Amino acid sequence: MRQATVYIDREALQYNLNRVKQLAPTAQIVSMVKANAYGHGVKDCLTALSGTDAFGVACLEEALEIRELGYQQPITLIEGIFSEDEMQVVVENNIECVVHHQQQLDWLRTYKNAYIGKNLKVWVKLNSGMNRLGFKVPEIIAVINSLKAEGFTCVLAMHFANADAENHPLNEQQKNQFLQVKQACAPVMASCCNSAAIYKWPELNFDFVRPGIMLYGASPFADKSVHDLDLKPVMTFTAEIIALNHIQAGESVGYGSTFSAEKEMDLAIVSIGYGDGYPRAFPKQNYVAINGQQTRVIGRVAMDMIAIDVTGLDAKIGTEVELWGKNRLVDDVAEANGTIGYELLCRLSARPRRK
Ligand SMILES: Cc1ncc(COP(=O)(O)O)c(C=O)c1O
C-alpha cells in the first residue's frame, strides 16, 4: 500500500493552544478551524481543542460540520451568511454572524427576536483599510449603536492586513480606527488579533483573539520560525522510499531532465507528488528529512514521485521520508516554493492517509 501519510499531533495542538492562553490570558479564544482546520482535518483537531472558548469558520457548511460532530461552543461565521435563507439555519444551530454589509443587517433583523433570544453575538466588521469586508468609519459607529439600541450584543471586529509586517504604515491606521470606533461605541466587546497580532500587540487582545496558523505550529512571520515563537508543528507529512538508484556524473533525473548529477551519487525515489498536494515548482532548492537529517530534492516533482539525494545516508526501500514536520518545517518548504505555510497545509489532497 502507498504510504504517504499525514500525522496529526494532538498534543502539539494543545500545546499551541496553551501558548495562546499564555499570550492572551484575559481574552476568550476563538480557534480558527476554517478550511478543514487549515488542512489538518477538523474532526481530529476538535478533540484537541476542547480548551478553546469558540470556533471560527468561513461558511455555514463548516459550522454545521462542527455541530454535527457534537460540539456546542459558540461558532463565528467570519464572512457572515451569503444569502437570507441561511439565517434560519444560523439561529437554529446557535451560530454567530459577522455582518459586513447592509443586506446582512437586513437579514439579521428579520430574525432579530430569535437571534437575541438565543444570546448570539453579532460581530460587526470594521473596514479600516484592508478593503475586503466591513463598514467604514463613521458608518460603523451608527451601525453598532443602532444594533445595541435594538438589543443586540455586538462585538467590534477587524482584521489586520499587515500584522506580520514590521512598521507597515497601515497598521497604525487600522489600530487607530479600531480604537476610535471602540471608544465611540463603548461599551462594546472587541476582537482584532490573529496569530501575528497576538504576538505583537498584547494590548490589543481585548475580549476575543482569533488564532489560526499558530495553533497548527506554523509561523505567521517570514522572519521568525516556530522555534522562535515556542510553537510545535502539528502536522508531519511523510512518504516512503520505493526505489534506489546509483547514477554517474552527467546522468539526469526525472521529467525535463532538469537535474544532472555533478558526480556519482545515490538517489532514492519517494512516493509523493503534486497529486498529494506536495508542490511542484521550487524556485529555490528544496529539502526533505531522513532520520532527522535534511537532504535535497532533485529534479522535477511529478504527480506521484520525487527523487532525493541519499548519497552517504542510510536509505532503504521503505525508509520514511519527512516532507514537512518537526525536522523540515512547512514554513521552510513554503519559502523554497515561493509561498506561505498556510497554503501548503490547506492544499493537501485527499490522497495521503491520515493518522
Ligand atoms: C477574520 C480572521 N481572523 C483570524 C484569522 C486567523 O489568522 P491567522 O491564521 O494568521 O492567525 C483569519 C485567517 O485568515 C481571519 O480571516
Tab-separated table of C-alpha atoms and ligand atoms in Angstrom:
chain	number	residue	atom	x	y	z
A	1	MET	CA	0.000	0.000	0.000
A	2	ARG	CA	1.158	3.533	-0.727
A	3	GLN	CA	2.479	5.024	2.495
A	4	ALA	CA	2.007	8.768	2.031
A	5	THR	CA	0.750	9.833	5.456
A	6	VAL	CA	-0.360	12.970	7.263
A	7	TYR	CA	0.173	12.606	11.021
A	8	ILE	CA	-1.658	14.999	13.336
A	9	ASP	CA	-0.068	15.528	16.749
A	10	ARG	CA	-2.912	16.456	19.068
A	11	GLU	CA	-0.568	17.159	21.990
A	12	ALA	CA	1.225	19.731	19.863
A	13	LEU	CA	-2.125	21.335	19.088
A	14	GLN	CA	-2.944	21.512	22.793
A	15	TYR	CA	0.487	22.934	23.500
A	16	ASN	CA	-0.038	25.678	20.926
A	17	LEU	CA	-3.493	26.473	22.315
A	18	ASN	CA	-1.875	26.880	25.723
A	19	ARG	CA	0.629	29.270	24.145
A	20	VAL	CA	-2.323	31.408	23.040
A	21	LYS	CA	-3.631	31.326	26.615
A	22	GLN	CA	-0.241	32.456	27.943
A	23	LEU	CA	-0.029	35.292	25.429
A	24	ALA	CA	-3.648	36.442	25.781
A	25	PRO	CA	-4.628	35.375	29.306
A	26	THR	CA	-7.684	37.597	29.652
A	27	ALA	CA	-9.172	37.120	26.174
A	28	GLN	CA	-11.516	34.365	25.066
A	29	ILE	CA	-10.051	32.208	22.310
A	30	VAL	CA	-11.856	31.775	19.008
A	31	SER	CA	-9.846	28.959	17.394
A	32	MET	CA	-9.865	29.323	13.629
A	33	VAL	CA	-10.735	25.922	12.199
A	34	LYS	CA	-11.863	27.027	8.740
A	35	ALA	CA	-10.666	25.214	5.631
A	36	ASN	CA	-10.805	21.862	7.432
A	37	ALA	CA	-8.663	23.208	10.285
A	38	TYR	CA	-6.094	24.637	7.869
A	39	GLY	CA	-5.933	21.269	6.106
A	40	HIS	CA	-5.310	19.284	9.315
A	41	GLY	CA	-8.759	17.673	9.452
A	42	VAL	CA	-11.366	19.376	11.587
A	43	LYS	CA	-12.591	16.172	13.217
A	44	ASP	CA	-9.156	15.217	14.521
A	45	CYS	CA	-8.328	18.735	15.640
A	46	LEU	CA	-11.504	19.492	17.567
A	47	THR	CA	-10.807	16.714	20.053
A	48	ALA	CA	-7.571	18.507	20.983
A	49	LEU	CA	-9.161	21.939	21.111
A	50	SER	CA	-11.598	21.242	23.928
A	51	GLY	CA	-9.935	24.057	25.873
A	52	THR	CA	-10.979	26.694	23.372
A	53	ASP	CA	-13.848	29.088	24.026
A	54	ALA	CA	-15.207	29.192	20.484
A	55	PHE	CA	-14.532	28.344	16.851
A	56	GLY	CA	-14.182	30.496	13.735
A	57	VAL	CA	-15.148	29.260	10.266
A	58	ALA	CA	-15.656	30.759	6.822
A	59	CYS	CA	-19.065	29.376	5.883
A	60	LEU	CA	-22.193	27.727	7.207
A	61	GLU	CA	-21.195	24.275	5.915
A	62	GLU	CA	-18.059	24.378	8.069
A	63	ALA	CA	-20.073	25.499	11.102
A	64	LEU	CA	-22.650	22.729	10.652
A	65	GLU	CA	-19.887	20.126	10.451
A	66	ILE	CA	-18.758	21.210	13.927
A	67	ARG	CA	-22.302	20.982	15.280
A	68	GLU	CA	-22.767	17.555	13.648
A	69	LEU	CA	-19.639	16.377	15.456
A	70	GLY	CA	-21.402	17.338	18.682
A	71	TYR	CA	-19.510	20.469	19.759
A	72	GLN	CA	-21.642	23.122	21.448
A	73	GLN	CA	-19.183	26.032	21.770
A	74	PRO	CA	-20.029	29.318	20.054
A	75	ILE	CA	-19.103	29.419	16.368
A	76	THR	CA	-18.489	32.614	14.402
A	77	LEU	CA	-19.027	32.828	10.649
A	78	ILE	CA	-16.216	35.228	9.808
A	79	GLU	CA	-17.750	36.293	6.488
A	80	GLY	CA	-21.307	36.091	7.780
A	81	ILE	CA	-24.055	34.484	5.737
A	82	PHE	CA	-24.199	34.621	1.962
A	83	SER	CA	-27.987	34.552	1.450
A	84	GLU	CA	-31.107	35.235	3.504
A	85	ASP	CA	-32.151	31.579	3.754
A	86	GLU	CA	-29.002	30.820	5.778
A	87	MET	CA	-30.303	32.995	8.631
A	88	GLN	CA	-32.795	30.406	9.837
A	89	VAL	CA	-30.137	27.671	9.892
A	90	VAL	CA	-27.809	30.003	11.771
A	91	VAL	CA	-30.344	30.658	14.502
A	92	GLU	CA	-31.442	27.021	14.763
A	93	ASN	CA	-27.830	25.920	15.262
A	94	ASN	CA	-26.668	28.741	17.560
A	95	ILE	CA	-24.173	30.138	15.103
A	96	GLU	CA	-22.949	33.731	15.319
A	97	CYS	CA	-22.573	36.007	12.303
A	98	VAL	CA	-20.215	38.661	11.208
A	99	VAL	CA	-22.124	41.438	9.449
A	100	HIS	CA	-20.203	43.493	6.931
A	101	HIS	CA	-22.817	44.949	4.557
A	102	GLN	CA	-26.325	46.361	4.671
A	103	GLN	CA	-28.098	43.277	3.281
A	104	GLN	CA	-26.673	41.119	6.051
A	105	LEU	CA	-28.038	43.636	8.557
A	106	ASP	CA	-31.466	43.370	6.936
A	107	TRP	CA	-31.337	39.552	7.033
A	108	LEU	CA	-30.257	39.655	10.684
A	109	ARG	CA	-33.120	41.955	11.624
A	110	THR	CA	-35.630	39.557	10.070
A	111	TYR	CA	-34.588	37.062	12.754
A	112	LYS	CA	-33.976	39.649	15.459
A	113	ASN	CA	-36.050	38.091	18.255
A	114	ALA	CA	-34.728	34.571	17.774
A	115	TYR	CA	-31.137	35.768	17.476
A	116	ILE	CA	-31.284	37.919	20.594
A	117	GLY	CA	-33.324	35.275	22.428
A	118	LYS	CA	-30.509	32.780	21.932
A	119	ASN	CA	-27.878	35.229	23.231
A	120	LEU	CA	-25.986	35.151	19.952
A	121	LYS	CA	-23.447	37.911	19.433
A	122	VAL	CA	-23.282	39.997	16.245
A	123	TRP	CA	-19.733	40.558	15.040
A	124	VAL	CA	-19.719	43.919	13.257
A	125	LYS	CA	-16.804	44.195	10.888
A	126	LEU	CA	-14.777	47.373	10.506
A	127	ASN	CA	-13.104	48.105	7.182
A	128	SER	CA	-10.127	50.108	8.394
A	129	GLY	CA	-8.100	49.919	5.204
A	130	MET	CA	-7.828	46.266	4.187
A	131	ASN	CA	-10.772	46.886	1.871
A	132	ARG	CA	-12.110	43.345	1.825
A	133	LEU	CA	-15.079	43.316	4.189
A	134	GLY	CA	-16.718	45.773	6.539
A	135	PHE	CA	-18.297	49.114	7.225
A	136	LYS	CA	-16.053	52.146	7.210
A	137	VAL	CA	-15.834	54.879	9.834
A	138	PRO	CA	-18.136	56.661	10.617
A	139	GLU	CA	-20.897	54.376	9.242
A	140	ILE	CA	-19.903	51.516	11.555
A	141	ILE	CA	-20.455	53.659	14.636
A	142	ALA	CA	-24.078	54.239	13.626
A	143	VAL	CA	-24.493	50.523	12.774
A	144	ILE	CA	-23.203	49.311	16.144
A	145	ASN	CA	-25.063	51.912	18.146
A	146	SER	CA	-28.375	51.135	16.473
A	147	LEU	CA	-27.857	47.350	16.846
A	148	LYS	CA	-27.157	47.894	20.534
A	149	ALA	CA	-30.262	50.060	20.894
A	150	GLU	CA	-32.310	47.228	19.345
A	151	GLY	CA	-30.998	44.803	21.957
A	152	PHE	CA	-28.230	43.017	20.042
A	153	THR	CA	-24.947	42.152	21.770
A	154	CYS	CA	-22.182	43.403	19.490
A	155	VAL	CA	-18.514	42.609	19.012
A	156	LEU	CA	-16.482	45.149	17.072
A	157	ALA	CA	-14.303	43.028	14.757
A	158	MET	CA	-11.392	43.850	12.493
A	159	HIS	CA	-8.617	42.052	10.632
A	160	PHE	CA	-5.119	43.426	10.035
A	161	ALA	CA	-3.748	43.440	6.504
A	162	ASN	CA	-0.115	43.548	7.651
A	163	ALA	CA	0.085	42.166	11.186
A	164	ASP	CA	3.041	40.064	10.044
A	165	ALA	CA	4.967	43.100	8.768
A	166	GLU	CA	7.257	45.305	10.794
A	167	ASN	CA	6.352	49.018	10.697
A	168	HIS	CA	3.777	48.894	7.912
A	169	PRO	CA	2.023	52.303	7.878
A	170	LEU	CA	-1.426	50.689	7.524
A	171	ASN	CA	-1.025	49.019	10.927
A	172	GLU	CA	-1.190	52.353	12.754
A	173	GLN	CA	-4.166	53.482	10.676
A	174	GLN	CA	-6.053	50.243	11.369
A	175	LYS	CA	-5.270	50.341	15.088
A	176	ASN	CA	-6.306	53.986	15.408
A	177	GLN	CA	-9.595	53.484	13.594
A	178	PHE	CA	-10.372	50.398	15.669
A	179	LEU	CA	-9.720	52.253	18.931
A	180	GLN	CA	-11.720	55.247	17.730
A	181	VAL	CA	-14.765	53.062	16.957
A	182	LYS	CA	-14.372	51.082	20.163
A	183	GLN	CA	-14.486	54.309	22.145
A	184	ALA	CA	-17.381	55.789	20.176
A	185	CYS	CA	-19.472	52.643	20.742
A	186	ALA	CA	-18.444	51.979	24.355
A	187	PRO	CA	-19.218	49.713	25.997
A	188	VAL	CA	-18.667	47.191	23.188
A	189	MET	CA	-16.702	43.945	23.043
A	190	ALA	CA	-13.783	43.883	20.630
A	191	SER	CA	-11.675	41.456	18.585
A	192	CYS	CA	-8.853	42.234	16.163
A	193	CYS	CA	-5.970	39.820	16.790
A	194	ASN	CA	-4.946	36.928	14.568
A	195	SER	CA	-1.776	34.935	15.350
A	196	ALA	CA	0.711	37.620	14.338
A	197	ALA	CA	-1.176	40.319	16.229
A	198	ILE	CA	-1.437	38.116	19.349
A	199	TYR	CA	2.365	38.040	19.447
A	200	LYS	CA	2.939	41.655	18.508
A	201	TRP	CA	0.256	43.671	20.249
A	202	PRO	CA	-0.824	42.162	23.579
A	203	GLU	CA	-2.533	45.466	24.343
A	204	LEU	CA	-4.996	44.729	21.514
A	205	ASN	CA	-6.094	41.291	22.702
A	206	PHE	CA	-9.333	42.703	24.169
A	207	ASP	CA	-12.307	40.300	24.559
A	208	PHE	CA	-11.631	37.696	21.847
A	209	VAL	CA	-8.465	36.647	19.998
A	210	ARG	CA	-8.690	34.640	16.761
A	211	PRO	CA	-5.593	32.455	16.385
A	212	GLY	CA	-5.253	30.327	13.274
A	213	ILE	CA	-1.839	29.403	11.962
A	214	MET	CA	-0.101	29.456	15.362
A	215	LEU	CA	-2.436	26.709	16.628
A	216	TYR	CA	-1.135	24.449	13.896
A	217	GLY	CA	2.502	25.156	14.725
A	218	ALA	CA	3.448	27.193	11.676
A	219	SER	CA	4.728	30.743	11.772
A	220	PRO	CA	2.777	33.848	10.721
A	221	PHE	CA	6.082	35.713	10.297
A	222	ALA	CA	8.549	35.325	7.414
A	223	ASP	CA	11.499	36.086	9.696
A	224	LYS	CA	10.564	34.059	12.795
A	225	SER	CA	10.436	30.280	12.970
A	226	VAL	CA	8.046	28.254	15.092
A	227	HIS	CA	11.003	27.541	17.376
A	228	ASP	CA	11.481	31.298	17.922
A	229	LEU	CA	7.768	31.517	18.752
A	230	ASP	CA	7.781	28.443	21.031
A	231	LEU	CA	5.197	26.564	18.961
A	232	LYS	CA	5.120	22.896	17.957
A	233	PRO	CA	4.357	21.705	14.407
A	234	VAL	CA	1.101	19.771	14.469
A	235	MET	CA	1.322	18.152	11.045
A	236	THR	CA	4.003	15.722	9.895
A	237	PHE	CA	3.741	14.761	6.247
A	238	THR	CA	5.694	11.658	5.225
A	239	ALA	CA	6.142	9.171	2.407
A	240	GLU	CA	8.367	6.171	1.773
A	241	ILE	CA	11.268	5.347	-0.465
A	242	ILE	CA	10.088	2.972	-3.206
A	243	ALA	CA	13.265	2.700	-5.339
A	244	LEU	CA	17.015	3.301	-5.091
A	245	ASN	CA	19.305	4.273	-7.985
A	246	HIS	CA	23.014	4.801	-8.357
A	247	ILE	CA	23.903	7.260	-11.132
A	248	GLN	CA	27.097	8.577	-12.700
A	249	ALA	CA	28.234	12.180	-13.187
A	250	GLY	CA	26.310	13.742	-16.094
A	251	GLU	CA	23.256	11.476	-15.830
A	252	SER	CA	19.931	13.268	-15.471
A	253	VAL	CA	16.883	12.617	-13.312
A	254	GLY	CA	13.163	12.958	-13.884
A	255	TYR	CA	10.873	14.870	-16.269
A	256	GLY	CA	12.566	17.512	-18.368
A	257	SER	CA	15.954	16.132	-17.273
A	258	THR	CA	16.404	19.346	-15.291
A	259	PHE	CA	18.887	17.797	-12.866
A	260	SER	CA	22.281	16.450	-13.926
A	261	ALA	CA	24.473	14.692	-11.400
A	262	GLU	CA	27.648	16.688	-10.677
A	263	LYS	CA	29.291	13.443	-9.601
A	264	GLU	CA	28.474	9.811	-8.916
A	265	MET	CA	25.590	9.671	-6.446
A	266	ASP	CA	22.847	7.612	-4.781
A	267	LEU	CA	19.306	8.735	-5.231
A	268	ALA	CA	16.018	7.500	-3.853
A	269	ILE	CA	12.558	7.717	-5.371
A	270	VAL	CA	9.868	8.675	-2.855
A	271	SER	CA	6.184	8.035	-3.456
A	272	ILE	CA	4.877	11.572	-3.140
A	273	GLY	CA	3.982	14.210	-5.698
A	274	TYR	CA	1.727	17.059	-6.638
A	275	GLY	CA	-1.187	14.612	-6.734
A	276	ASP	CA	-0.832	14.542	-2.941
A	277	GLY	CA	-0.587	18.309	-2.598
A	278	TYR	CA	3.198	18.426	-2.490
A	279	PRO	CA	4.175	21.495	-4.536
A	280	ARG	CA	5.701	21.090	-7.989
A	281	ALA	CA	7.506	24.388	-8.528
A	282	PHE	CA	10.541	25.162	-6.401
A	283	PRO	CA	12.310	28.366	-7.393
A	284	LYS	CA	14.762	27.636	-4.549
A	285	GLN	CA	16.439	24.356	-3.544
A	286	ASN	CA	14.036	22.228	-1.510
A	287	TYR	CA	14.855	19.599	1.106
A	288	VAL	CA	13.256	16.645	2.900
A	289	ALA	CA	14.422	14.943	6.110
A	290	ILE	CA	15.508	11.331	6.574
A	291	ASN	CA	16.156	10.167	10.144
A	292	GLY	CA	16.132	13.819	11.184
A	293	GLN	CA	18.748	14.792	8.598
A	294	GLN	CA	17.916	17.140	5.718
A	295	THR	CA	18.757	16.166	2.159
A	296	ARG	CA	17.963	17.806	-1.164
A	297	VAL	CA	15.112	17.062	-3.538
A	298	ILE	CA	16.471	16.736	-7.070
A	299	GLY	CA	14.800	17.147	-10.454
A	300	ARG	CA	11.129	17.873	-11.006
A	301	VAL	CA	8.325	16.895	-8.679
A	302	ALA	CA	5.969	14.584	-10.600
A	303	MET	CA	2.362	13.692	-9.821
A	304	ASP	CA	3.291	10.666	-7.710
A	305	MET	CA	7.058	10.682	-7.202
A	306	ILE	CA	10.061	12.782	-6.262
A	307	ALA	CA	13.788	11.983	-6.307
A	308	ILE	CA	16.064	12.823	-3.378
A	309	ASP	CA	19.811	12.692	-2.864
A	310	VAL	CA	20.661	9.875	-0.421
A	311	THR	CA	24.410	9.747	-1.009
A	312	GLY	CA	26.030	8.671	2.275
A	313	LEU	CA	22.661	8.246	4.033
A	314	ASP	CA	21.093	5.125	5.477
A	315	ALA	CA	18.272	4.866	2.931
A	316	LYS	CA	16.388	1.662	2.099
A	317	ILE	CA	13.187	0.665	0.369
A	318	GLY	CA	10.527	1.561	2.923
A	319	THR	CA	12.559	4.234	4.744
A	320	GLU	CA	10.251	7.022	5.870
A	321	VAL	CA	10.931	10.477	4.446
A	322	GLU	CA	9.633	13.613	6.143
A	323	LEU	CA	8.328	16.099	3.593
A	324	TRP	CA	7.481	18.540	6.341
A	325	GLY	CA	7.080	18.317	10.083
A	326	LYS	CA	9.408	18.736	13.039
A	327	ASN	CA	12.706	18.263	11.161
A	328	ARG	CA	11.802	20.068	7.936
A	329	LEU	CA	9.451	22.908	8.788
A	330	VAL	CA	6.483	23.519	6.482
A	331	ASP	CA	7.415	27.212	6.502
A	332	ASP	CA	10.821	26.351	5.032
A	333	VAL	CA	9.270	24.183	2.296
A	334	ALA	CA	6.885	27.070	1.589
A	335	GLU	CA	9.750	29.527	1.382
A	336	ALA	CA	11.533	27.356	-1.188
A	337	ASN	CA	8.233	27.099	-3.073
A	338	GLY	CA	7.645	30.869	-3.020
A	339	THR	CA	4.524	30.662	-0.860
A	340	ILE	CA	3.474	30.544	2.806
A	341	GLY	CA	2.960	27.590	5.139
A	342	TYR	CA	-0.779	28.319	5.247
A	343	GLU	CA	-1.140	27.430	1.564
A	344	LEU	CA	0.794	24.165	1.676
A	345	LEU	CA	-1.158	22.968	4.712
A	346	CYS	CA	-4.534	23.851	3.190
A	347	ARG	CA	-3.943	22.405	-0.240
A	348	LEU	CA	-3.043	18.814	0.631
A	349	SER	CA	-5.126	16.489	-1.498
A	350	ALA	CA	-7.383	13.717	-0.208
A	351	ARG	CA	-4.857	11.065	-1.304
A	352	PRO	CA	-2.461	10.845	1.669
A	353	ARG	CA	-3.910	8.800	4.503
A	354	ARG	CA	-4.457	10.497	7.867
A	355	LYS	CA	-3.244	9.312	11.217
B	1	LIG	C1	-11.026	37.177	10.235
B	1	LIG	C2	-9.866	36.290	10.539
B	1	LIG	N1	-9.454	36.192	11.810
B	1	LIG	C3	-8.413	35.393	12.145
B	1	LIG	C4	-7.733	34.663	11.196
B	1	LIG	C5	-6.580	33.796	11.607
B	1	LIG	O1	-5.382	34.290	11.057
B	1	LIG	P1	-4.003	33.542	11.342
B	1	LIG	O2	-4.135	32.195	10.740
B	1	LIG	O3	-2.997	34.382	10.636
B	1	LIG	O4	-3.843	33.506	12.814
B	1	LIG	C6	-8.130	34.752	9.866
B	1	LIG	C7	-7.415	33.997	8.839
B	1	LIG	O5	-7.436	34.212	7.679
B	1	LIG	C8	-9.226	35.587	9.528
B	1	LIG	O6	-9.646	35.693	8.263
